[in-house]
Amino acid sequence: SLGRSRFDFLLKKDNQSLVLEVKSCTLFNQEIAMFPDAITLRGKRHLIELAELGEGQV
């Protein structure tokens, strides 16, 4: 768990950490996966927390 969310994997090597979230998706184009029928508040919060992790805010 990081912040208010649980993520699938936390990979560590030396002093670096990587949060890995695994999803399956049936709708996608060449570069992006889409979940148009599964919009949830929890999912939105999860994406925001992943973005904050990427920016070093969590």
mmCIF file of N, CA and C in Angstrom:
data_model
loop_
_atom_site.group_PDB
_atom_site.id
_atom_site.type_symbol
_atom_site.label_atom_id
_atom_site.label_comp_id
_atom_site.label_asym_id
_atom_site.label_seq_id
_atom_site.Cartn_x
_atom_site.Cartn_y
_atom_site.Cartn_z
ATOM 1 N N SER A 1 0.837 -1.193 0.000
ATOM 2 C CA SER A 1 0.000 0.000 0.000
ATOM 3 C C SER A 1 0.873 1.243 0.000
ATOM 4 N N LEU A 2 0.475 2.193 -0.798
ATOM 5 C CA LEU A 2 1.100 3.510 -0.814
ATOM 6 C C LEU A 2 -0.020 4.524 -0.876
ATOM 7 N N GLY A 3 0.043 5.537 -0.049
ATOM 8 C CA GLY A 3 -1.068 6.478 -0.011
ATOM 9 C C GLY A 3 -2.320 5.746 0.435
ATOM 10 N N ARG A 4 -3.421 5.916 -0.307
ATOM 11 C CA ARG A 4 -4.671 5.233 0.031
ATOM 12 C C ARG A 4 -4.933 4.032 -0.873
ATOM 13 N N SER A 5 -3.959 3.652 -1.690
ATOM 14 C CA SER A 5 -4.178 2.586 -2.669
ATOM 15 C C SER A 5 -3.229 1.417 -2.463
ATOM 16 N N ARG A 6 -3.681 0.270 -2.964
ATOM 17 C CA ARG A 6 -2.823 -0.911 -3.021
ATOM 18 C C ARG A 6 -2.431 -1.114 -4.476
ATOM 19 N N PHE A 7 -1.190 -1.445 -4.692
ATOM 20 C CA PHE A 7 -0.696 -1.683 -6.035
ATOM 21 C C PHE A 7 -0.216 -3.120 -6.138
ATOM 22 N N ASP A 8 -0.116 -3.622 -7.368
ATOM 23 C CA ASP A 8 0.186 -5.032 -7.570
ATOM 24 C C ASP A 8 1.598 -5.408 -7.136
ATOM 25 N N PHE A 9 2.578 -4.632 -7.546
ATOM 26 C CA PHE A 9 3.966 -4.978 -7.245
ATOM 27 C C PHE A 9 4.764 -3.727 -6.913
ATOM 28 N N LEU A 10 5.700 -3.868 -5.977
ATOM 29 C CA LEU A 10 6.702 -2.849 -5.705
ATOM 30 C C LEU A 10 8.048 -3.508 -5.963
ATOM 31 N N LEU A 11 8.713 -3.089 -7.025
ATOM 32 C CA LEU A 11 9.998 -3.663 -7.412
ATOM 33 C C LEU A 11 11.103 -2.745 -6.921
ATOM 34 N N LYS A 12 12.136 -3.333 -6.321
ATOM 35 C CA LYS A 12 13.240 -2.531 -5.799
ATOM 36 C C LYS A 12 14.563 -3.095 -6.293
ATOM 37 N N LYS A 13 15.452 -2.189 -6.648
ATOM 38 C CA LYS A 13 16.820 -2.550 -7.012
ATOM 39 C C LYS A 13 17.718 -1.414 -6.558
ATOM 40 N N ASP A 14 18.695 -1.763 -5.760
ATOM 41 C CA ASP A 14 19.584 -0.764 -5.187
ATOM 42 C C ASP A 14 18.736 0.293 -4.464
ATOM 43 N N ASN A 15 18.839 1.548 -4.836
ATOM 44 C CA ASN A 15 18.075 2.613 -4.176
ATOM 45 C C ASN A 15 16.863 3.055 -4.982
ATOM 46 N N GLN A 16 16.470 2.281 -5.994
ATOM 47 C CA GLN A 16 15.351 2.667 -6.849
ATOM 48 C C GLN A 16 14.148 1.771 -6.599
ATOM 49 N N SER A 17 12.969 2.348 -6.678
ATOM 50 C CA SER A 17 11.718 1.605 -6.521
ATOM 51 C C SER A 17 10.834 1.860 -7.734
ATOM 52 N N LEU A 18 10.041 0.846 -8.086
ATOM 53 C CA LEU A 18 9.118 0.950 -9.210
ATOM 54 C C LEU A 18 7.800 0.314 -8.808
ATOM 55 N N VAL A 19 6.712 1.069 -8.925
ATOM 56 C CA VAL A 19 5.374 0.537 -8.672
ATOM 57 C C VAL A 19 4.862 -0.021 -9.987
ATOM 58 N N LEU A 20 4.423 -1.276 -9.973
ATOM 59 C CA LEU A 20 3.915 -1.928 -11.178
ATOM 60 C C LEU A 20 2.462 -2.311 -10.962
ATOM 61 N N GLU A 21 1.603 -1.814 -11.815
ATOM 62 C CA GLU A 21 0.172 -2.117 -11.760
ATOM 63 C C GLU A 21 -0.174 -2.900 -13.020
ATOM 64 N N VAL A 22 -0.780 -4.067 -12.863
ATOM 65 C CA VAL A 22 -1.116 -4.934 -13.988
ATOM 66 C C VAL A 22 -2.619 -4.865 -14.238
ATOM 67 N N LYS A 23 -2.991 -4.603 -15.478
ATOM 68 C CA LYS A 23 -4.403 -4.538 -15.862
ATOM 69 C C LYS A 23 -4.609 -5.355 -17.132
ATOM 70 N N SER A 24 -5.804 -5.887 -17.283
ATOM 71 C CA SER A 24 -6.177 -6.491 -18.562
ATOM 72 C C SER A 24 -7.220 -5.586 -19.200
ATOM 73 N N CYS A 25 -7.199 -5.526 -20.517
ATOM 74 C CA CYS A 25 -8.072 -4.593 -21.211
ATOM 75 C C CYS A 25 -8.474 -5.177 -22.558
ATOM 76 N N THR A 26 -9.709 -4.943 -22.947
ATOM 77 C CA THR A 26 -10.185 -5.446 -24.234
ATOM 78 C C THR A 26 -10.332 -4.352 -25.281
ATOM 79 N N LEU A 27 -10.209 -3.082 -24.897
ATOM 80 C CA LEU A 27 -10.346 -1.974 -25.840
ATOM 81 C C LEU A 27 -9.058 -1.163 -25.832
ATOM 82 N N PHE A 28 -8.394 -1.088 -26.965
ATOM 83 C CA PHE A 28 -7.130 -0.364 -27.031
ATOM 84 C C PHE A 28 -6.813 0.001 -28.472
ATOM 85 N N ASN A 29 -5.921 0.991 -28.609
ATOM 86 C CA ASN A 29 -5.345 1.259 -29.919
ATOM 87 C C ASN A 29 -3.860 0.966 -29.804
ATOM 88 N N GLN A 30 -3.033 1.511 -30.642
ATOM 89 C CA GLN A 30 -1.618 1.140 -30.631
ATOM 90 C C GLN A 30 -0.868 1.572 -29.375
ATOM 91 N N GLU A 31 -1.299 2.629 -28.724
ATOM 92 C CA GLU A 31 -0.510 3.166 -27.615
ATOM 93 C C GLU A 31 -1.256 3.329 -26.302
ATOM 94 N N ILE A 32 -2.559 3.124 -26.280
ATOM 95 C CA ILE A 32 -3.306 3.410 -25.053
ATOM 96 C C ILE A 32 -4.418 2.385 -24.848
ATOM 97 N N ALA A 33 -4.606 2.000 -23.602
ATOM 98 C CA ALA A 33 -5.716 1.107 -23.238
ATOM 99 C C ALA A 33 -6.858 1.962 -22.706
ATOM 100 N N MET A 34 -8.083 1.507 -22.931
ATOM 101 C CA MET A 34 -9.251 2.291 -22.515
ATOM 102 C C MET A 34 -10.231 1.407 -21.753
ATOM 103 N N PHE A 35 -10.867 1.983 -20.767
ATOM 104 C CA PHE A 35 -11.860 1.297 -19.956
ATOM 105 C C PHE A 35 -13.145 2.130 -19.931
ATOM 106 N N PRO A 36 -13.791 2.349 -21.070
ATOM 107 C CA PRO A 36 -14.925 3.283 -21.117
ATOM 108 C C PRO A 36 -16.160 2.825 -20.352
ATOM 109 N N ASP A 37 -16.298 1.544 -20.104
ATOM 110 C CA ASP A 37 -17.490 1.041 -19.418
ATOM 111 C C ASP A 37 -17.246 0.773 -17.944
ATOM 112 N N ALA A 38 -16.082 1.171 -17.430
ATOM 113 C CA ALA A 38 -15.730 0.823 -16.054
ATOM 114 C C ALA A 38 -15.259 2.038 -15.260
ATOM 115 N N ILE A 39 -15.894 3.177 -15.462
ATOM 116 C CA ILE A 39 -15.493 4.390 -14.748
ATOM 117 C C ILE A 39 -15.949 4.295 -13.291
ATOM 118 N N THR A 40 -14.995 4.444 -12.356
ATOM 119 C CA THR A 40 -15.317 4.393 -10.932
ATOM 120 C C THR A 40 -14.537 5.478 -10.196
ATOM 121 N N LEU A 41 -15.040 5.909 -9.068
ATOM 122 C CA LEU A 41 -14.306 6.878 -8.248
ATOM 123 C C LEU A 41 -13.009 6.271 -7.738
ATOM 124 N N ARG A 42 -13.055 4.986 -7.347
ATOM 125 C CA ARG A 42 -11.851 4.309 -6.869
ATOM 126 C C ARG A 42 -10.800 4.248 -7.976
ATOM 127 N N GLY A 43 -11.231 3.921 -9.192
ATOM 128 C CA GLY A 43 -10.309 3.863 -10.321
ATOM 129 C C GLY A 43 -9.683 5.216 -10.618
ATOM 130 N N LYS A 44 -10.478 6.264 -10.542
ATOM 131 C CA LYS A 44 -9.974 7.622 -10.768
ATOM 132 C C LYS A 44 -8.939 7.981 -9.710
ATOM 133 N N ARG A 45 -9.251 7.692 -8.447
ATOM 134 C CA ARG A 45 -8.305 7.971 -7.355
ATOM 135 C C ARG A 45 -7.012 7.184 -7.556
ATOM 136 N N HIS A 46 -7.146 5.943 -7.991
ATOM 137 C CA HIS A 46 -5.993 5.084 -8.218
ATOM 138 C C HIS A 46 -5.082 5.689 -9.296
ATOM 139 N N LEU A 47 -5.663 6.158 -10.392
ATOM 140 C CA LEU A 47 -4.870 6.782 -11.455
ATOM 141 C C LEU A 47 -4.183 8.053 -10.973
ATOM 142 N N ILE A 48 -4.883 8.850 -10.180
ATOM 143 C CA ILE A 48 -4.288 10.074 -9.643
ATOM 144 C C ILE A 48 -3.109 9.733 -8.743
ATOM 145 N N GLU A 49 -3.259 8.716 -7.896
ATOM 146 C CA GLU A 49 -2.159 8.336 -7.008
ATOM 147 C C GLU A 49 -0.984 7.766 -7.793
ATOM 148 N N LEU A 50 -1.241 7.019 -8.865
ATOM 149 C CA LEU A 50 -0.146 6.535 -9.711
ATOM 150 C C LEU A 50 0.607 7.710 -10.334
ATOM 151 N N ALA A 51 -0.128 8.716 -10.811
ATOM 152 C CA ALA A 51 0.505 9.900 -11.394
ATOM 153 C C ALA A 51 1.333 10.641 -10.345
ATOM 154 N N GLU A 52 0.811 10.765 -9.135
ATOM 155 C CA GLU A 52 1.546 11.433 -8.059
ATOM 156 C C GLU A 52 2.809 10.665 -7.707
ATOM 157 N N LEU A 53 2.741 9.336 -7.715
ATOM 158 C CA LEU A 53 3.937 8.530 -7.470
ATOM 159 C C LEU A 53 4.994 8.828 -8.524
ATOM 160 N N GLY A 54 4.559 8.939 -9.777
ATOM 161 C CA GLY A 54 5.485 9.236 -10.862
ATOM 162 C C GLY A 54 6.136 10.602 -10.725
ATOM 163 N N GLU A 55 5.459 11.513 -10.075
ATOM 164 C CA GLU A 55 5.988 12.863 -9.860
ATOM 165 C C GLU A 55 6.704 12.985 -8.522
ATOM 166 N N GLY A 56 6.767 11.893 -7.760
ATOM 167 C CA GLY A 56 7.452 11.911 -6.473
ATOM 168 C C GLY A 56 6.679 12.579 -5.361
ATOM 169 N N GLN A 57 5.356 12.677 -5.473
ATOM 170 C CA GLN A 57 4.550 13.371 -4.467
ATOM 171 C C GLN A 57 4.021 12.451 -3.378
ATOM 172 N N VAL A 58 4.125 11.146 -3.542
ATOM 173 C CA VAL A 58 3.615 10.214 -2.525
ATOM 174 C C VAL A 58 4.785 9.511 -1.895
#
